[in-house]
Coordinates of C-alpha atoms and ligand atoms in Angstrom, one line a residue:
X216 CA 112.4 106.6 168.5
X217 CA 110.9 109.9 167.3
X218 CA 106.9 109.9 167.2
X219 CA 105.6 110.6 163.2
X220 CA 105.4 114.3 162.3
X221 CA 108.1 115.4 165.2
X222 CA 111.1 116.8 163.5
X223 CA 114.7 115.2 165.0
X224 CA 116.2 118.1 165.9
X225 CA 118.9 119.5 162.7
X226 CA 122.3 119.3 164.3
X227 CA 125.0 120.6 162.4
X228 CA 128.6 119.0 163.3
X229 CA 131.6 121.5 162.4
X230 CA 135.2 120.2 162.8
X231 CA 138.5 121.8 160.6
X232 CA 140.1 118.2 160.3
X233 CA 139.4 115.4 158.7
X234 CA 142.0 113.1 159.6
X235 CA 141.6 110.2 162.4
X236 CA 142.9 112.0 165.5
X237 CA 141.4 111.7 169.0
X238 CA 138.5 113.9 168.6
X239 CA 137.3 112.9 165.4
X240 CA 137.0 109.2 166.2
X241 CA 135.2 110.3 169.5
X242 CA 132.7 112.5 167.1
X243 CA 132.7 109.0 165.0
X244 CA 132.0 107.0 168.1
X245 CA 129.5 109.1 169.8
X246 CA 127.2 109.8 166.3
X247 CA 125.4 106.2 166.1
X248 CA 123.5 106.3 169.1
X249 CA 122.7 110.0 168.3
X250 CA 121.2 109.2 165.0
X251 CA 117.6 108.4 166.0
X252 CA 117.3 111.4 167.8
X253 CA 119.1 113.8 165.9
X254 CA 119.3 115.2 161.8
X255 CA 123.4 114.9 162.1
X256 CA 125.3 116.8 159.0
X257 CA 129.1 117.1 159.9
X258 CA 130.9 120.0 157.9
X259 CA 134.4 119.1 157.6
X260 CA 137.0 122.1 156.3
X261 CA 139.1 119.1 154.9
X262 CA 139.1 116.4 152.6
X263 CA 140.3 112.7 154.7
X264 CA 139.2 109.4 156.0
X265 CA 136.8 110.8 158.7
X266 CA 134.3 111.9 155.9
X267 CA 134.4 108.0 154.6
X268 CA 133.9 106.7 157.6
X269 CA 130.8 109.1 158.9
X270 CA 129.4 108.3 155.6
X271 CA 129.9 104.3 156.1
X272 CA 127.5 105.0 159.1
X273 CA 125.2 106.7 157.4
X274 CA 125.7 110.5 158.0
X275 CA 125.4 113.1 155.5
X276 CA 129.0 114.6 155.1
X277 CA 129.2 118.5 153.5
X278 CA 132.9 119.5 152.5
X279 CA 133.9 123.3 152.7
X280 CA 137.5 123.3 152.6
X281 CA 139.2 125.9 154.4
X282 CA 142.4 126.9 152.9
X283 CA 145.5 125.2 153.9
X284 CA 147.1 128.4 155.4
X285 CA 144.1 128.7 157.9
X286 CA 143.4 125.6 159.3
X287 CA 146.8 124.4 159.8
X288 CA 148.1 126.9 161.6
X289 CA 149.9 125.8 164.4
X290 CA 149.2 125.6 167.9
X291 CA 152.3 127.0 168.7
X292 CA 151.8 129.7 165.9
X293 CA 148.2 130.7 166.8
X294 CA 146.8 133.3 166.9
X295 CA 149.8 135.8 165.9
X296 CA 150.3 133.6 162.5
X297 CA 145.8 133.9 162.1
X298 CA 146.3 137.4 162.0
X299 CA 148.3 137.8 159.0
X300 CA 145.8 140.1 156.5
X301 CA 145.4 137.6 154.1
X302 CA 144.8 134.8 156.6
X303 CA 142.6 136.7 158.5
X304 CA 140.5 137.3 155.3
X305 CA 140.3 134.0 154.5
X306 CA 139.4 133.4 157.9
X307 CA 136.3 135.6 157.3
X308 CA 135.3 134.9 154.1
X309 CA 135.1 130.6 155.7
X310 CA 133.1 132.4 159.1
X311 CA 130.8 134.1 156.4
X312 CA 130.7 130.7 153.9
X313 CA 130.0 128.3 157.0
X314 CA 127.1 131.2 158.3
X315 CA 125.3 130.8 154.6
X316 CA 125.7 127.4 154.7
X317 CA 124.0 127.0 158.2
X318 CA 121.3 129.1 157.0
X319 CA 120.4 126.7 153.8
X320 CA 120.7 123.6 156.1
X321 CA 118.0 125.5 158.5
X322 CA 120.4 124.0 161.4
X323 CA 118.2 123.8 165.0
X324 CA 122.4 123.8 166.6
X325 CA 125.4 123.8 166.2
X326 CA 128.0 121.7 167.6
X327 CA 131.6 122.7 167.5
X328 CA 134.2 119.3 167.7
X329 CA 137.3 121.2 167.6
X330 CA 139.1 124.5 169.1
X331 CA 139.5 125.7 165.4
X332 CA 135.9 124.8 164.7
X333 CA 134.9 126.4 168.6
X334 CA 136.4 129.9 166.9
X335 CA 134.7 130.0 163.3
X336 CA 131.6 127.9 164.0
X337 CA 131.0 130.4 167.0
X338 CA 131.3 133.1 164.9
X339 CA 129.3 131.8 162.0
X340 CA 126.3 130.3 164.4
X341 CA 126.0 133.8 165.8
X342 CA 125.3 135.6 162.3
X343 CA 123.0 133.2 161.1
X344 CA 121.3 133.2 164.8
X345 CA 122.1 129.4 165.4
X346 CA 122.7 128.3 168.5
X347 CA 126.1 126.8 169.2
X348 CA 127.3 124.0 171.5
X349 CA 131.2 123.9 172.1
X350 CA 132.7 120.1 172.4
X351 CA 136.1 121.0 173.7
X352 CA 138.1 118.1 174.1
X353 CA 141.8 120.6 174.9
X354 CA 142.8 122.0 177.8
X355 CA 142.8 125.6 177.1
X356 CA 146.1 126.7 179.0
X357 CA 149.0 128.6 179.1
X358 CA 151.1 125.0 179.3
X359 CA 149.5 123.7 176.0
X360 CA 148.4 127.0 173.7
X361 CA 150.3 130.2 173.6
X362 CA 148.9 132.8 176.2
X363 CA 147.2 134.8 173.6
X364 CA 145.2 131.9 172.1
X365 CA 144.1 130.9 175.8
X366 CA 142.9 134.8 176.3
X367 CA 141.4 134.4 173.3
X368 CA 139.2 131.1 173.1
X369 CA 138.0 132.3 177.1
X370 CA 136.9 135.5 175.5
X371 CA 135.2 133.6 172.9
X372 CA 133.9 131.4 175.3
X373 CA 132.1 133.8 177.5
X374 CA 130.3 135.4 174.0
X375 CA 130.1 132.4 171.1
X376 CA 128.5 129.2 172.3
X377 CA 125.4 128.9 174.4
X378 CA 126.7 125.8 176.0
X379 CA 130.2 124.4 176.5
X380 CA 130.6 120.4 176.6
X381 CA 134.0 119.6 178.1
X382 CA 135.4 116.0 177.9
X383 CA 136.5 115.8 181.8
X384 CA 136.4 118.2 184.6
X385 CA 139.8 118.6 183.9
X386 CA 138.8 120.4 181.1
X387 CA 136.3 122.2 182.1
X388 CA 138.4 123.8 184.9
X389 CA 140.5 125.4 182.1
X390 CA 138.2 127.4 180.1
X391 CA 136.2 128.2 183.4
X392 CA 132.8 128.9 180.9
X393 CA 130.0 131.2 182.2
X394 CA 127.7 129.9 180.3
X395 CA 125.8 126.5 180.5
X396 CA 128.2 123.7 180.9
X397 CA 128.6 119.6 181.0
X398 CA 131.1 117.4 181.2
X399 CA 130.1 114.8 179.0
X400 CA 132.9 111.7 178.6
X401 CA 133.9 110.3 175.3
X402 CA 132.6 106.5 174.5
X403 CA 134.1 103.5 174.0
X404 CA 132.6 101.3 171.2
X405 CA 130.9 98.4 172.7
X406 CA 132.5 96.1 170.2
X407 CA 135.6 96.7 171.7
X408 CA 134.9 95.6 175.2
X409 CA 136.7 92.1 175.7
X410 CA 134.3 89.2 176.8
X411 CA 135.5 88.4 180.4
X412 CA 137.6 85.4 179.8
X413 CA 139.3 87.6 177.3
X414 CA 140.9 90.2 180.2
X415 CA 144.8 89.1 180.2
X416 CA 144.9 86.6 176.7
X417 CA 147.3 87.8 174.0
X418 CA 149.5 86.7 171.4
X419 CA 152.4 84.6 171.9
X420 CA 155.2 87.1 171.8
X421 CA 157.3 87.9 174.7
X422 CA 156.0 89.8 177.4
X423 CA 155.1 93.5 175.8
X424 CA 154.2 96.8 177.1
X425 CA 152.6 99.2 174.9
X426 CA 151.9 102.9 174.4
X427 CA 148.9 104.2 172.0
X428 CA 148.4 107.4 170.7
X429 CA 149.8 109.8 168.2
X430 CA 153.8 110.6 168.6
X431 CA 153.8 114.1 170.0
X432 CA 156.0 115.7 172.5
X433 CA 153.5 116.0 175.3
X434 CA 152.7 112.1 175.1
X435 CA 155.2 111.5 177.0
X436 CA 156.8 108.6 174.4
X437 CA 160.6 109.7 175.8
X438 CA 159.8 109.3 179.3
X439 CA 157.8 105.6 178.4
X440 CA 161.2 104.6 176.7
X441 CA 163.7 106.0 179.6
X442 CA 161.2 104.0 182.2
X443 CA 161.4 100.8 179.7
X444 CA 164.9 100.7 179.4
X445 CA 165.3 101.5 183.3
X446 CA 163.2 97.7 183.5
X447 CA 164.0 96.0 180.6
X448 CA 166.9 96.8 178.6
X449 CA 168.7 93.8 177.6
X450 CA 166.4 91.7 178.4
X451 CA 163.1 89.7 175.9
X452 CA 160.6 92.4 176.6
X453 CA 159.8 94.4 173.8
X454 CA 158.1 98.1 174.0
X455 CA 155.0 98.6 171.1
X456 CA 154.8 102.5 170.4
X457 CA 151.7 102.2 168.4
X458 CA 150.6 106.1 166.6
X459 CA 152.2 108.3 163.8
X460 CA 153.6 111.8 164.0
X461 CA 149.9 113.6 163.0
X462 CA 150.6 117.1 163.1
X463 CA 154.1 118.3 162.5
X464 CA 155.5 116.2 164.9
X465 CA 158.1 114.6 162.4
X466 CA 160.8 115.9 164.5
X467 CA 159.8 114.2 167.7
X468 CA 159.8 111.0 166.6
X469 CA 163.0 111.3 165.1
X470 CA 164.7 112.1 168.7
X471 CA 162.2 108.7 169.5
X472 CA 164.1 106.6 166.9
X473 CA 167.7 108.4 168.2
X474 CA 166.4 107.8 172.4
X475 CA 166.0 103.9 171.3
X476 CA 169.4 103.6 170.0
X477 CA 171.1 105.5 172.3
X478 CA 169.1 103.6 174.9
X479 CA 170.5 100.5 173.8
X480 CA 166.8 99.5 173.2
X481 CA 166.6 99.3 169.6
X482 CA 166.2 95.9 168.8
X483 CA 163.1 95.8 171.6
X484 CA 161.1 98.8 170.4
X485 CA 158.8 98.7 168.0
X486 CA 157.7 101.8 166.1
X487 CA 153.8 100.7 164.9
X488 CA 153.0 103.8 163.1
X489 CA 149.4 104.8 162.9
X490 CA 146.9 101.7 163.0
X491 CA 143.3 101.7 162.4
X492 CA 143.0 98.5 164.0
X493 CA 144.3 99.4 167.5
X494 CA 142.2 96.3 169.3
X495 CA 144.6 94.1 167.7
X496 CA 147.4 95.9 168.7
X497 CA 146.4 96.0 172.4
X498 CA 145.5 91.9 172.0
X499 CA 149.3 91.6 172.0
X500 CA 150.3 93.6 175.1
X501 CA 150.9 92.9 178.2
X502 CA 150.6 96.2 179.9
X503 CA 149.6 99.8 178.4
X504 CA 151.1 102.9 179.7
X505 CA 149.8 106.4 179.1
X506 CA 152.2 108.6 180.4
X507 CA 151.4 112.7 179.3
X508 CA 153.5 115.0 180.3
X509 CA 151.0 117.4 180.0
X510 CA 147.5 116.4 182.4
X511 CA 146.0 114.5 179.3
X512 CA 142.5 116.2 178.5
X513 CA 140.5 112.6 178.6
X514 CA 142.6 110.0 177.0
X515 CA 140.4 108.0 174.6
X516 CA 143.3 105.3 175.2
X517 CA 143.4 104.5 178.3
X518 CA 139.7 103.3 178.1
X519 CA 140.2 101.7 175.4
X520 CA 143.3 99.9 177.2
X521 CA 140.8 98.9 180.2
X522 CA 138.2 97.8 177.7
X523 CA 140.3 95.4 175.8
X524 CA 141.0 93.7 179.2
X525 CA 145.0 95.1 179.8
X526 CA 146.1 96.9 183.2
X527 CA 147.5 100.6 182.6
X528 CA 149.7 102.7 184.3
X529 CA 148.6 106.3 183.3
X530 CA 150.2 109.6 184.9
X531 CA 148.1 110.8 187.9
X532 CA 146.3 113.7 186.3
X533 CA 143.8 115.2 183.9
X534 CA 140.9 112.9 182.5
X535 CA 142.9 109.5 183.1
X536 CA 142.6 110.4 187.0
X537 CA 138.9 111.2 186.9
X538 CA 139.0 107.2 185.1
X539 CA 141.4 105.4 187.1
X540 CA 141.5 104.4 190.8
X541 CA 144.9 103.6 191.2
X542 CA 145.2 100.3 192.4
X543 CA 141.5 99.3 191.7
X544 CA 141.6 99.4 187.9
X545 CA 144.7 100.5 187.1
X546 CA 147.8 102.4 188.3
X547 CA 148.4 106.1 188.9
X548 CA 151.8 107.6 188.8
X549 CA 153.3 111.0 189.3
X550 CA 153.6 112.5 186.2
X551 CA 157.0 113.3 184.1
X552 CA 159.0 111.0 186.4
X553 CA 160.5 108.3 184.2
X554 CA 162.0 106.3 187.4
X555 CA 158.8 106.1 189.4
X556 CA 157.5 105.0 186.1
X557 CA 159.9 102.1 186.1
X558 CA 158.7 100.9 189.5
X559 CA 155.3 100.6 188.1
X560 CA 156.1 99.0 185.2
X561 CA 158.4 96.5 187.5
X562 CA 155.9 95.8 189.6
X563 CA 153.1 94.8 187.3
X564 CA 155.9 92.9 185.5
X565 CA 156.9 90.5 188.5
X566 CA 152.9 90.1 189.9
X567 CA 150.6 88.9 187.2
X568 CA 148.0 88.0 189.7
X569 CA 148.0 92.4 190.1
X570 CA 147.9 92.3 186.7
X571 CA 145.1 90.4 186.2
X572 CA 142.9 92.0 189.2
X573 CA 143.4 95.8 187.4
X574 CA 142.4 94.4 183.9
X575 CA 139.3 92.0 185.4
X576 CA 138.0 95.6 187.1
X577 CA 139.6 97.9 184.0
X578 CA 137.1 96.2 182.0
X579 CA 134.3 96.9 184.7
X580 CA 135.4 100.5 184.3
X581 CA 135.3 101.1 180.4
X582 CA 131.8 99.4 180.0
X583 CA 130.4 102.6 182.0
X584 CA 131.7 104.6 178.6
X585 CA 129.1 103.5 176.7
X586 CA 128.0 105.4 173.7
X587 CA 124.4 105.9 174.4
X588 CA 125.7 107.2 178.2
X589 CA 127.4 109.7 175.6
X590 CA 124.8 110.1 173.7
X591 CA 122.9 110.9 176.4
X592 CA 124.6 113.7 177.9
X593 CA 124.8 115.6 174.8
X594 CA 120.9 115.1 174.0
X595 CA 120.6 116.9 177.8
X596 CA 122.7 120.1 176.8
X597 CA 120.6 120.1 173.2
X598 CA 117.2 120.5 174.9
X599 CA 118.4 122.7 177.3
X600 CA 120.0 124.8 174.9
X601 CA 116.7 124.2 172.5
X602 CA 114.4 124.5 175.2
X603 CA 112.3 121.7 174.5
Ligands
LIG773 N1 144.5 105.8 167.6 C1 144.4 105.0 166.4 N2 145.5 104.5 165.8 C2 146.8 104.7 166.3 C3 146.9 105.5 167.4 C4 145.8 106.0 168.1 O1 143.3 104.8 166.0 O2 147.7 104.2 165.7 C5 143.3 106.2 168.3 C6 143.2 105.7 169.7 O3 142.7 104.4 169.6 C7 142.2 106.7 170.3 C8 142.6 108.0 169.5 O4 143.4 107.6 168.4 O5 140.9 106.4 170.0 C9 143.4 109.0 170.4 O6 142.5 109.6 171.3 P1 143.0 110.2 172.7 O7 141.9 110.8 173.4 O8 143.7 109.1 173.5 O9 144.1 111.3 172.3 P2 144.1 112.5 171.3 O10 144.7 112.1 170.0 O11 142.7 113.0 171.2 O12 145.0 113.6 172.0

């Protein structure tokens, strides 16, 4: 607890979207613990369920909407499509709106929770003379962004924050920061842990292998179906693809819904869509695979997989190998190789006592990504930033 009279330390939270993707759970997750310690105001440049539920835990919540032309430019766009004039101006009018607003809140930080944010938060912390913390939770490289955006967001990096948080070291590797850095890794909420007889007992359905997280290309979804049908086509397993096309991705899962049928899988897969309650999806399956085909920045999932008492198989790189000891806790395999895939999944399949030695120490695992060891970390960079 704070001592009377001593100020928590005025932390303002800036992040472009609103919905309920990966980093803005982790921000929703990682926030409780924070709250004794720290004045948390999250400025959101959209309207959506993450300002309920930061409200629901008590956490003042400050819309400035960006306009719809800025913050959704795409990945794949940016920053060619940012440097339109009138997007650009828009872009600076938001960098000078956010600076004001900083100002008025008399914010002791701020702490950027998404690349978007990273780039006008930066900007708008430097004019009002606020110190700024990056949280980046992508890998910034030529394999995810376009070439000018990574140029770009290293540039920024080296003058815009005066600390960089990265979610895994695999992150951290990409941007490279010369400033003060941390790896700090996202929590998983406690309530979530399985009690230890739970590791292992599900519903009553056949036996089920799951994949959770939004339906994007670099997921991996098509080479979890290819490895699924290589194991089970045909046969009573069924395949739970739990996650919704978020951002544009509409197209991807319709070449999802075509692989299944063409597969000869259709009646065994399951397309879930976007679920708030994803313990209860991972209650019902038997294994959970994470397969990126891009190294996966941290992979909120996977943890959450471990923590819920299931064995994964995740793709041997980026955060999930920093998590996983392959054949400890879980299973590693190469990456973007649907038949080695397969052997995984067949071999968990035919030995449940495997099975149930990965989740027993899975679950061991995930209860070191506690929210106060999260908390923690980021309370180091503040006073070190902060001096205090
Ligand atoms: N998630 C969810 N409902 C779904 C699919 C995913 O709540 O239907 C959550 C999932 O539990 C995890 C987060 O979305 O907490 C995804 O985070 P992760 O780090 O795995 O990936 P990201 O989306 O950040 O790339």
């Amino acid at each position: 607890m704070v001592p009377d009279g001593v100020r928590r330390i005025r932390v303002v939270y800036l992040d472009h979207v609103a919905r309920l993707s990966g980093g803005e759970l982790a921000l929703l997750r990682t926030l409780p613990p924070l709250l004794d310690r720290v004045e948390a105001i999250v400025v959101l440049a959209e309207d959506g369920p993450l300002a309920e539920r930061l409200r629901a835990i008590g956490v003042e919540v400050i819309a400035l909407p960006l306009a719809d032309d800025v913050r959704d430019v795409r990945r794949a766009g940016a920053p060619t499509a940012a440097l339109s004039p009138r997007t650009l101006w828009r872009l600076l009018r938001y960098i000078e709106a956010t600076a004001r607003l900083l100002r008025r809140l008399d914010a002791d930080l701020v702490h950027t929770n998404s690349l978007k944010a990273a780039i006008y938060g930066g900007l708008a912390g430097r004019l009002a003379r606020v110190p700024v913390v990056w949280h980046v939770r992508d890998r910034i490289a030529d394999d995810y962004l376009p070439r000018p955006a990574v140029l770009l967001v290293r540039l920024a990096s080296r003058l815009l924050p005066t600390a960089v948080v990265a979610n895994s070291q695999a992150t951290l590797a990409t941007l490279r920061p010369r400033r003060r850095s941390a790896v700090v890794a996202s929590p998983v909420v406690p309530d979530s842990v399985v009690p230890s007889h739970g590791v292992l007992q599900r519903g009553s359905g056949g036996f089920t292998v799951g994949v959770v997280g939004r339906l994007a290309e670099w997921k991996g979804q098509h080479v979890f179906l290819d490895a699924f049908a290589q194991v089970f086509a045909g046969s009573p397993a069924r395949a739970w693809l739990v996650g919704s096309a978020m951002f544009g991705e509409e197209a991807y899962e319709q070449r999802l819904r075509d692989q299944v049928v063409s597969l000869g899988i259709d009646e065994q897969v399951d397309f879930r869509g976007f679920r708030e309650d994803v313990d209860a999806e991972l209650a019902e399956m038997d294994v959970v695979v994470h397969c990126s085909v891009l190294p996966e920045p941290f992979g909120q999932v996977v943890i959450e997989a471990m923590s819920a008492g299931r064995p994964v198989i995740a793709s041997a790189e980026g955060g999930p190998a920093e998590v996983v000891t392959d054949g400890v806790d879980g299973l590693l395999v190469p990456p973007r190789d649907p038949a080695l895939l397969a052997a995984a999944l067949r071999r968990l399949f035919e030995d449940p006592g495997l099975r149930q030695r990965l989740a027993v120490a899975g679950r061991e695992t995930a209860l070191g990504y506690s929210p106060e060891r999260t908390a923690e970390g980021l309370m180091a960079v503040y006073r070190q930033v902060l001096g205090r």
